[in-house]
Amino acid sequence: DTEAMLRVIDRMMMMTTAATQREKEKGSGNDNLPAPHPTKNMLIHITKLLLKHKNSAKIYNLIDTLQAHNIAVPHEVWSALVICMLKNTEIELAYRTFQDQMISRSIVPTTECFERLVIGLSTIGEIREAYEFLCKAEGQGLVLGQKTYLLMLRMAAQELNEPKIVEDCFRKCVDVFSIEPTEGDLLWVLNTAARTGTPRLATEALKVLENKPGIEFKEQHLEPLLEAFIVDHDWAKMFEMLHHLRESGIGYGKGSLSLLSYELGRIRNRPLHSPAALFEMAMRMKDQYPLIVDATLLNALLRGLAIGKHVNLVFECAETWFKEAQVRRTIETYHVLLDCCRDSGNMKTAEVLFKALEKTDTHLAPDEKAYGLFAETCLKQKEYEDVFAILETMKMKGMIPSAQLYGKVARKCANERDPRAQLVLDEMKVYRYVVDDELVRFVETSGESAKRSEDRAKERQQRQRQEQLEGEMAISQNEFEEKINNEEDVWGYRDDNDDFADSEEFVASDDGKQKNAN
């Protein structure tokens, strides 16, 4: 009965306070009188009962009562308060209590308190704070459970910027606790190594994965190591790993080197890390690793140039690299080149590329993406009539233009006040595309909006011209008045008081007569 025990403790402390007060009034001066203080075991026992019922409010009241009677609160009671708050999902309140009441008073929490606090903060995404408490527990010599480290490993691996925590928890799980993480845990570790460019961590995870029975290495296991070398800019190791991947029959898809393109585009204008430098390195290493140079690699390097905004170099390198490497172009090569044409609005080059795709490279045929890029390039021109021929060609070849392409054509027509915009929307509905209300409103109102914009521009020009004329007239009037005033000042017949100068008294005076004579 927790209520009865709390009443007993409260009664004991009241008796202690009364006895102390009586002795002080007698003047004995003895402050160390024997009194019925509640024992530490009694406090811990009642705290456990309150914790069992998740009654954090009564634990807090118990602490307040002990402090009011100057009785030291055991650290187990403080820890029980924090644990009870965590069980009630009052995680932020538990965190503040831990920081403000326990850490500030140098109260050492229990191992369970640390564990539950780390788990609670991890579940709400406060990974750094949870890891700090984990380190504090280790600094105080407390050994937390292995599940705590495994949970921290999983939660930190799901965050994008916590490689240090992942690496530390992974090594403690494997080396200290001898835990065997699941394949899913190891994939999280591998992805973290790939994102942060930590090949060492990826290698350690692969070693653990290799010892698991029934696991066969596939792309999702090995490509993170390749990506870790890319982010780490260790190009020699990257080419070596790419060769070994392809020996296993994987690593030939463009997705395997997509990260390489974005990384090269991100670190542009660095000669040692340029796509051209990597092409030369690959050609030098080709004899040792013959599987590394192919169209997939060259397309990735070209894509890196395109992302780095070196559009002119893309076309030059595409012309020379494939000849030097004796590799045939693929449809992905034309996608990269047409993408550059679309971004730069270079219609002439796009037409040349499309003719080459249709006639020169007979082993290839334009696909839906190539036609789409060609059409988008056309839409950037003032004369965009060819885009309708491209759409018809696609439909003749059994390709249905995408909803995004139809939407861009409709917007272009609407901006140009072309009535075919509505026909494009009707055709989208024929193919059962969802035409959103925003696009419909744009098509219906853009022509009127353009006309209103022109009218407003004309009104603005007329208003500016009117203001300019009024300003010129005001300047002329001011100049005329200033000229008259200057002439009057020269002759000296203009007084400050104009009314007096025109009065009969002034005219009758000698000055007035002299003025009239002048």
PDB file of C-alpha atoms in Angstrom, residues 210 255 415 432 441:
ATOM      1  CA  GLU A 210      31.072 -12.772 -45.113  1.00  0.00           C
ATOM      2  CA  GLY A 255      23.296   3.169 -61.343  1.00  0.00           C
ATOM      3  CA  ASN A 415       2.538  31.517 -72.887  1.00  0.00           C
ATOM      4  CA  ARG A 432      -6.116   9.125 -69.348  1.00  0.00           C
ATOM      5  CA  ARG A 441      -6.268  27.516 -65.055  1.00  0.00           C
TER       6      ARG A 441
END
